[in-house]
Coordinates of C-alpha atoms and ligand atoms in Angstrom, one line a residue:
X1 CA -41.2 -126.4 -39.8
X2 CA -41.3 -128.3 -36.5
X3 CA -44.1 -129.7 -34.7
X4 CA -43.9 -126.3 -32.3
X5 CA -43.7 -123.9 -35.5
X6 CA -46.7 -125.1 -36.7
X7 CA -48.5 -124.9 -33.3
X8 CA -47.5 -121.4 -32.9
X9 CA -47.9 -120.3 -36.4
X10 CA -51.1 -122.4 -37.1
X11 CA -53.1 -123.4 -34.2
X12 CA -52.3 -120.6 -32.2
X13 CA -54.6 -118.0 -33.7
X14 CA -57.5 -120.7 -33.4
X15 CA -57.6 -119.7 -29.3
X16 CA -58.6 -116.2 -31.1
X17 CA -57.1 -115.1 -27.8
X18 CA -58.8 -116.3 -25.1
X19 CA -56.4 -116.1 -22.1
X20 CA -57.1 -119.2 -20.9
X21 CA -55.4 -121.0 -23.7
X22 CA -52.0 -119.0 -23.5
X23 CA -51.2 -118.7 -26.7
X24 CA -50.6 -122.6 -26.5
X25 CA -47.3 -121.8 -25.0
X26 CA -48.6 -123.5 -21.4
X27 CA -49.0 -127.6 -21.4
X28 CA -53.0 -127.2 -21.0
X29 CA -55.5 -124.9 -20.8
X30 CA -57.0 -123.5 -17.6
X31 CA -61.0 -123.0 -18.1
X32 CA -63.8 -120.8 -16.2
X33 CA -66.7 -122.8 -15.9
X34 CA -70.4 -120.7 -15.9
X35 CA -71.5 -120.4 -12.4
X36 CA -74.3 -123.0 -12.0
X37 CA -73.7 -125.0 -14.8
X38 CA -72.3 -128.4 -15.6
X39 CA -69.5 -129.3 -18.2
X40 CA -70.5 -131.5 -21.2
X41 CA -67.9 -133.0 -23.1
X42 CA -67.6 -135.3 -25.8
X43 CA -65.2 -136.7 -28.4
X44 CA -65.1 -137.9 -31.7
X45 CA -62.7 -139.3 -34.3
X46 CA -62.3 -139.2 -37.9
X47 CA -59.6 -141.3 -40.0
X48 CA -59.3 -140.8 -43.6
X49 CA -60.6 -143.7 -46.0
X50 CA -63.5 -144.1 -43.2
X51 CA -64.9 -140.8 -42.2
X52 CA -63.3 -139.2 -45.3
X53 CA -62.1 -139.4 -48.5
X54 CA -58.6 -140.4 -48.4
X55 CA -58.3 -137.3 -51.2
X56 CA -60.9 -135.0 -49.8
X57 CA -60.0 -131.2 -49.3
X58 CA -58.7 -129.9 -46.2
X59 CA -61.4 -127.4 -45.5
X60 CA -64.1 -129.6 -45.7
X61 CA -62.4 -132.2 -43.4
X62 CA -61.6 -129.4 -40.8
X63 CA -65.7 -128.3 -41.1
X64 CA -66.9 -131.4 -41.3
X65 CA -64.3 -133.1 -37.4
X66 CA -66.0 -129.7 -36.1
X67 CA -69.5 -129.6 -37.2
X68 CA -69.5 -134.1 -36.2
X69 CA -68.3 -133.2 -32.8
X70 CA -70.5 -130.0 -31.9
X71 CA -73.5 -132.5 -32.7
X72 CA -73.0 -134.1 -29.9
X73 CA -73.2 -131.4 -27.8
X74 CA -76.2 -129.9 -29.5
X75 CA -78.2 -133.4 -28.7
X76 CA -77.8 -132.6 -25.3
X77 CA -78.8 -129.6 -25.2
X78 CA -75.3 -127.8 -24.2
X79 CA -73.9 -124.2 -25.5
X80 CA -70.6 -125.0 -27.0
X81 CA -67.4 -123.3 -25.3
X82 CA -64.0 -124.6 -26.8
X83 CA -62.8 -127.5 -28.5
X84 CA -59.7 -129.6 -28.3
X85 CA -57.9 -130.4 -31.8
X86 CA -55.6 -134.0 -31.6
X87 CA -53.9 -134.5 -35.3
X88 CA -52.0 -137.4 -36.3
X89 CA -50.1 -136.5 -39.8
X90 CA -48.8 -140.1 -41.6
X91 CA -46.3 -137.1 -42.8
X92 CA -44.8 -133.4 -42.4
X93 CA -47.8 -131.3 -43.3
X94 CA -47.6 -129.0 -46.4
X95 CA -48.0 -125.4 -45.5
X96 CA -51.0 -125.2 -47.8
X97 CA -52.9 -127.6 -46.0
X98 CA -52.2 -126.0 -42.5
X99 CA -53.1 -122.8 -44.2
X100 CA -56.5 -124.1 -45.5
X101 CA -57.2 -126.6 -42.7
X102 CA -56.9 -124.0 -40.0
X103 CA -58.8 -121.2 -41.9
X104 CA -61.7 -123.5 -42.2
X105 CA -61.8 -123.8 -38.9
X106 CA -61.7 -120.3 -38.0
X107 CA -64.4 -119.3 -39.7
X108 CA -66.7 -122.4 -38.2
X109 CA -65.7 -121.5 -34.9
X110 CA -66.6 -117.5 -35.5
X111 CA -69.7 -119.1 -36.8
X112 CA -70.8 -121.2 -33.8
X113 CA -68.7 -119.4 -31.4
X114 CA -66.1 -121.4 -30.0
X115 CA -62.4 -121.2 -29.5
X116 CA -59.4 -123.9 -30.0
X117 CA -58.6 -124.2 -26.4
X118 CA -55.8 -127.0 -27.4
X119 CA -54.9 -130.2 -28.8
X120 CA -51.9 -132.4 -29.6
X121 CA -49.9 -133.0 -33.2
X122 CA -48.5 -136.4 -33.3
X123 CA -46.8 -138.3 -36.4
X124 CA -48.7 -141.7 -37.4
X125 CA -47.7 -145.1 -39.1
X126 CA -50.9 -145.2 -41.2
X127 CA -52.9 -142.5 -42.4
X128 CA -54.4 -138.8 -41.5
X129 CA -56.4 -138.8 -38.2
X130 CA -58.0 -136.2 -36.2
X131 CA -59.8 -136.1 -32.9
X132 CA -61.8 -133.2 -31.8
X133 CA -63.2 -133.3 -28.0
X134 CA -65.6 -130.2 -27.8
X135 CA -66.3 -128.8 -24.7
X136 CA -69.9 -126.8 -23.2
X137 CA -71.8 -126.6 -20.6
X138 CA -75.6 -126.3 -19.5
X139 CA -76.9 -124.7 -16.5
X140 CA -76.6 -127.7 -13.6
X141 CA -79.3 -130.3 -13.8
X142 CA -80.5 -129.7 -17.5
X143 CA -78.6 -131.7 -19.6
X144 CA -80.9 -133.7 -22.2
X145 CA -79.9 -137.7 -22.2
X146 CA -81.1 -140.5 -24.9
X147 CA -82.7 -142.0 -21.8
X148 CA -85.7 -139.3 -21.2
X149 CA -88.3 -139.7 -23.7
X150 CA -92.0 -140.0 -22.6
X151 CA -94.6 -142.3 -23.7
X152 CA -96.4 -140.0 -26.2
X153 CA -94.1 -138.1 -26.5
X154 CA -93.8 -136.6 -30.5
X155 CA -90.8 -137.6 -32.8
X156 CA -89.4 -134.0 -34.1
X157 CA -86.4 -134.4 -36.9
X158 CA -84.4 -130.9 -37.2
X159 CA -84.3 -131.7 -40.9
X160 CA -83.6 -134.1 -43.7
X161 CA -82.2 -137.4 -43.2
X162 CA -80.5 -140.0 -46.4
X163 CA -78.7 -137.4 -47.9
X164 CA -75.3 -138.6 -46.3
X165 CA -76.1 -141.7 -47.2
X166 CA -76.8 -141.0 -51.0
X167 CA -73.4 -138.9 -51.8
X168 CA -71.2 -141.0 -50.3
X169 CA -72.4 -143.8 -52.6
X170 CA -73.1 -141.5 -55.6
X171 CA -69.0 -140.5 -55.1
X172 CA -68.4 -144.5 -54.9
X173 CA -70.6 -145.2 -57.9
X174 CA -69.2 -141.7 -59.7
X175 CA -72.6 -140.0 -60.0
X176 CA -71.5 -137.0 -57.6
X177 CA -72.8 -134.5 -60.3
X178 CA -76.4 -135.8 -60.4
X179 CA -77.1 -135.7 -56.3
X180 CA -74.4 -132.7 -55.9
X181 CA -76.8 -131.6 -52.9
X182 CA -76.3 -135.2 -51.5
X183 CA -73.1 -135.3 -51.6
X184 CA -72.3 -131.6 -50.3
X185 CA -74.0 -132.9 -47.2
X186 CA -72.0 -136.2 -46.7
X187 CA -68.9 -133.9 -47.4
X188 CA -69.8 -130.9 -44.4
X189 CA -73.0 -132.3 -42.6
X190 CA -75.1 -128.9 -41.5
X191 CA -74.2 -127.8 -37.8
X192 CA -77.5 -127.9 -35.4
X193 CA -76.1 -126.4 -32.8
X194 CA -77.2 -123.4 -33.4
X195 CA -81.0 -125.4 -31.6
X196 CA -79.0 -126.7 -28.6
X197 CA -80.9 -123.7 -26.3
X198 CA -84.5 -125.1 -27.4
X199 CA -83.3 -128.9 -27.4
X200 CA -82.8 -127.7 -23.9
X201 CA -86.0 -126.1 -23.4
X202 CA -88.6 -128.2 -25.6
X203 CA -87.2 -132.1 -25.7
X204 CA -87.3 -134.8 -23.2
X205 CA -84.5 -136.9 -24.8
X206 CA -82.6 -136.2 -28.0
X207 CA -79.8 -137.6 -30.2
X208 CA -77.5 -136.8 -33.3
X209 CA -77.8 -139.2 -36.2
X210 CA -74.5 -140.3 -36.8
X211 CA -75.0 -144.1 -37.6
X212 CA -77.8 -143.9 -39.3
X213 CA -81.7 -142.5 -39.0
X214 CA -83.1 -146.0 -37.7
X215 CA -80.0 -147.1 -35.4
X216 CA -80.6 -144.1 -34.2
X217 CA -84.1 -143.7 -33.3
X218 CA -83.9 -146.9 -32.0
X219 CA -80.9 -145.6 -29.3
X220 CA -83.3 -143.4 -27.8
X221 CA -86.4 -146.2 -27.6
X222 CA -83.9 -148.6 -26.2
X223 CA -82.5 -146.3 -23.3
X224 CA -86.2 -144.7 -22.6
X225 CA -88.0 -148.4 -22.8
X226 CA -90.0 -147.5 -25.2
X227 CA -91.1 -148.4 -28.6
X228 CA -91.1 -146.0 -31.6
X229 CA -93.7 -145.2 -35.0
X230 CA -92.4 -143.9 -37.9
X231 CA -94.7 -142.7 -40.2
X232 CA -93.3 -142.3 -44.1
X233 CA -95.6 -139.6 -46.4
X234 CA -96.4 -136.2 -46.8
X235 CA -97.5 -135.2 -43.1
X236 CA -94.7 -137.1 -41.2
X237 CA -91.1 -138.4 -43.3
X238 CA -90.3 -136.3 -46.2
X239 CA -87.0 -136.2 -48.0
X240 CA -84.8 -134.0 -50.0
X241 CA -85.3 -133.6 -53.7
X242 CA -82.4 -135.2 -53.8
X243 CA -82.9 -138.7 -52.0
X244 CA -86.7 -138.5 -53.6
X245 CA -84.8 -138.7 -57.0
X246 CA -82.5 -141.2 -56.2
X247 CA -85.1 -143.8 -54.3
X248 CA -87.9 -142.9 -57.4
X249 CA -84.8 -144.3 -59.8
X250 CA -83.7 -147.2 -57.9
X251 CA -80.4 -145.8 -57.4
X252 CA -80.2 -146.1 -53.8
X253 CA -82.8 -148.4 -51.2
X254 CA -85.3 -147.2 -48.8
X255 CA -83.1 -149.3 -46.3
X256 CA -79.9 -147.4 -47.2
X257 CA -81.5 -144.1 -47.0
X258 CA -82.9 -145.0 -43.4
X259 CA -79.5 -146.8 -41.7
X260 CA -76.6 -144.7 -43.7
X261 CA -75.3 -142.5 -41.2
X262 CA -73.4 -138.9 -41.0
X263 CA -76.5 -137.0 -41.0
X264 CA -76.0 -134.9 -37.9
X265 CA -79.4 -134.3 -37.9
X266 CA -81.1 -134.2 -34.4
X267 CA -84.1 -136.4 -33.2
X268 CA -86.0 -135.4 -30.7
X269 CA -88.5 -136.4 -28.1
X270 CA -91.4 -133.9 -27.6
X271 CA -94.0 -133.7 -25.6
X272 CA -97.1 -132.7 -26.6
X273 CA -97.4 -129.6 -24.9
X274 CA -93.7 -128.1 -26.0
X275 CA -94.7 -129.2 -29.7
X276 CA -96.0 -126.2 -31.1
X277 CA -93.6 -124.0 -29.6
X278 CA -90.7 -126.1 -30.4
X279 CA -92.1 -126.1 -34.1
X280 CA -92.4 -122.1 -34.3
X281 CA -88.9 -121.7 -32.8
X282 CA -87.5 -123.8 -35.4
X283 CA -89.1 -123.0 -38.2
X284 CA -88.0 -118.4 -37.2
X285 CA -84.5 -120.1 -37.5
X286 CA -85.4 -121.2 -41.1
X287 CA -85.2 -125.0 -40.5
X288 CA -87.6 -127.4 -41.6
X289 CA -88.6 -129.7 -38.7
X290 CA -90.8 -132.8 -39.5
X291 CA -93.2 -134.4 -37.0
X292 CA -92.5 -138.2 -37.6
X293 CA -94.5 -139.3 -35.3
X294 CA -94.2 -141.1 -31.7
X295 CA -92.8 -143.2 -28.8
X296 CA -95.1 -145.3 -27.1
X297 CA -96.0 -148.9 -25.9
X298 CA -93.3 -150.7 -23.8
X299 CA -92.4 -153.2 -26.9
X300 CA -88.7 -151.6 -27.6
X301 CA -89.6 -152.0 -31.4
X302 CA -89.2 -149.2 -33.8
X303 CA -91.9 -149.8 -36.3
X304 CA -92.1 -148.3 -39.6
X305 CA -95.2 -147.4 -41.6
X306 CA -95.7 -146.6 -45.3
X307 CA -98.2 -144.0 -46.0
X308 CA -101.2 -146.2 -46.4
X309 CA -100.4 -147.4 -42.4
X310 CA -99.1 -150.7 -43.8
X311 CA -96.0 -152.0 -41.6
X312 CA -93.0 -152.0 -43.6
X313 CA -90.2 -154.4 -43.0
X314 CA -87.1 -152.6 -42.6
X315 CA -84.5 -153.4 -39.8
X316 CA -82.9 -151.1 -37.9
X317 CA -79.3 -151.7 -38.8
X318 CA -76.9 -148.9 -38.7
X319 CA -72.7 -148.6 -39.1
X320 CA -70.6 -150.3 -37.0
X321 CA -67.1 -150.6 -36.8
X322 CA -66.3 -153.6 -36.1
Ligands
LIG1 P1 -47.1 -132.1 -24.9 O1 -45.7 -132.3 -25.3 O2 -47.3 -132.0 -23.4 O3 -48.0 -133.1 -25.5 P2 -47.5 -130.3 -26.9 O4 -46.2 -129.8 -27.3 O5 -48.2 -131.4 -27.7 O6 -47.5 -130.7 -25.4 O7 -48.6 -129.1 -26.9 C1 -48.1 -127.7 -26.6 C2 -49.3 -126.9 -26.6 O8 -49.9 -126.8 -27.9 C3 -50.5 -127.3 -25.7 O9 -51.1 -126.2 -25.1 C4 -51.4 -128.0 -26.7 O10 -52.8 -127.9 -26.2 C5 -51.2 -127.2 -27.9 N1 -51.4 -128.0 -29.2 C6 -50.7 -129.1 -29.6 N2 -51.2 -129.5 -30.8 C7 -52.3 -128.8 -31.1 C8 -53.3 -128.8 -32.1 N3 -53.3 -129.7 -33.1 N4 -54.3 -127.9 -32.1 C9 -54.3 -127.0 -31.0 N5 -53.5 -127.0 -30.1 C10 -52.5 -127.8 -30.0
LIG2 MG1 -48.7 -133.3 -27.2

C-alpha cells in the first residue's frame, strides 16, 4: 500500500462525503463559511512517548488527537466544522492500525459532528506523530478569548480536574488497576464540546486545561489583569473518587493533582448574572460543574485556599516543553 492507497482506502471515508473535500482526490479542500460568522481554527500536536504511550492503542490515540484539538475550540466558544489530519509514520503503517485508527475517528466525528476535510501522510526519522488543526466557526464578533474575564466574575469548572495527572503516573508507577478511572481519562480526556454554544452564551473568558489546572487558571488572570481565588472543599473544588483516594494515600501531591495537565476540562469566567443559568444548562447535559470561586483584585496572583480559608502555598507551575 502506497501513501495514496491508504488515503483513498482510509482517510477517504472520514470526509463522510462532504463535497467539499472531494473524496481527497483534489490538493485541498474548498469550505462554505456560515454567513455571518467568523472562522476559528486551532492546532495541536501529539508525538508518541510525550502525549502518548509509545505502546498505546490506536483508537485511543485517534480519540484522544481529536477530542485535545476540539478543546480548543470549545474554550472559545466555536461549533466545530471539519478537522485536518497531518500523520507522520516512523514506518509503513499496518493495515490493522489504519483500520482501527480511522474507525475511532469515525465514530468521534459522528459523535461531535465533524468531518475529515483533509490532512497530509508523511514518513518520519523518529517516532509516530500526528497533527490535527480543527476547524469552526462562531457567529462574527462572538468568539470567547482568555483575555475577557471580569472582576467578580465566578470561576465555573465543566468538571473534574487531577485525573490526567494521576493515570499517567499510576501507568509510570504500575498501579493502572487501582485508579483505572484515572487513567481512562489521561488515555481519552472527555470532549466538552458538546458546551461550546453556552461557553458562547454564559462566559466572559474561558480556557481548556491542557497544562495543568493552576497554569491554567492563571493564563486567563494574566491576559484579563486580574487575580484569581481558589477555594478547595465541599462547596467550591471537589475531586473524583479517584484522585480523593490517591491524595488521602499519599500516592500522588496536592501540587501534582493541581499543575498535571491533559484534563480538557474547561474554565470559565462567569458573571454573576449568567451563573445560574449557565449552572442549570450544564447540569440538563448531565455534567457536574463546580463553582470554584472568583477573579478579582488587580494583583495577577492566583491564590489558593484550604477549606478553613487558610492560604495554601502551591505555585502555579504547569508542563512545559522545553
Ligand atoms: P500533497 O502531495 O499536495 O501534499 P497529498 O498527496 O499529501 O497532497 O494529499 C492528497 C489529498 O489527500 C489531499 O486532499 C489531502 O488533504 C488528503 N490527505 C493526505 N493525507 C491525509 C490524512 N492523513 N488524512 C486526511 N486526508 C489526507
Ligand atoms: Mg501532502
Amino acid at each position: 500500500m502506497n501513501e495514496f492507497d491508504i488515503i483513498s482506502k482510509y482517510f477517504a471515508p472520514l470526509t463522510m462525503g462532504e463535497s467539499a473535500c472531494a473524496d481527497l482526490k483534489d490538493d485541498a479542500a474548498v469550505l462554505l463559511v456560515p454567513p455571518k460568522h467568523e472562522i476559528v481554527v486551532s492546532t495541536d500536536t501529539l508525538n508518541s512517548g510525550i502525549h502518548f504511550l509509545k505502546d498505546e492503542s490506536p483508537e485511543n490515540i485517534a480519540r484522544k488527537s481529536l477530542r485535545m484539538s476540539l478543546s480548543d475550540l470549545a474554550a472559545s466558544g466555536a461549533n466545530p466544522l471539519c478537522y485536518q489530519l497531518s500523520i507522520a509514520y516512523p514506518q509503513r503503517p499496518e493495515a490493522d492500525w489504519l483500520e482501527s485508527f480511522t474507525s475511532a475517528l469515525l465514530a468521534d466525528q459522528k459523535e461531535f459532528g465533524i468531518f475529515c476535510s483533509g490532512g497530509d501522510t508523511t514518513s518520519i526519522h523518529g517516532s509516530l506523530s500526528i497533527s490535527v488543526t480543527v476547524i469552526g466557526s462562531v457567529p462574527t464578533g462572538s468568539a470567547v478569548r482568555r483575555g475577557g474575564a471580569k472582576d467578580g466574575d465566578n470561576i465555573v469548572l465543566s468538571g473534574f480536574v487531577g485525573d490526567a495527572a494521576l493515570g499517567l503516573k499510576s501507568l509510570w508507577e504500575g498501579n493502572e488497576k487501582l485508579y483505572s478511572k484515572a487513567v481512562g481519562r489521561y488515555r481519552v480526556p472527555e470532549s466538552r464540546i458538546n458546551i461550546a454554544d453556552m461557553v458562547r452564551k454564559y462566559a466572559n473568558a474561558a480556557i481548556d486545561i491542557s497544562d495543568g489546572f493552576l497554569a491554567d487558571i492563571s493564563h486567563i488572570a494574566k491576559g484579563s489583569a486580574l487575580g484569581a481565588d481558589i477555594y478547595l472543599g465541599n462547596n467550591y473544588l471537589n475531586f473524583s473518587t479517584d484522585v480523593r483516594l490517591a491524595l488521602e494515600s499519599g500516592f500522588i501531591s496536592l501540587q501534582e493533582i493541581l499543575c498535571g495537565g491533559d484534563d480538557y476540562e474547561l474554565i470559565m469566567a462567569v458573571p454573576q448574572k449568567n451563573l445560574g443559568l449557565l449552572i442549570d444548562e450544564m447540569e440538563k447535559s448531565n455534567l457536574k460543574p463546580q463553582v470554584i470561586g472568583g477573579f478579582k483584585g488587580k494583583t495577577l496572583d492566583v491564590s489558593l485556599y484550604d477549606e478553613e480559608k487558610k492560604k495554601l502555598d502551591i505555585t502555579a507551575g504547569g508542563w512545559q516543553h522545553f
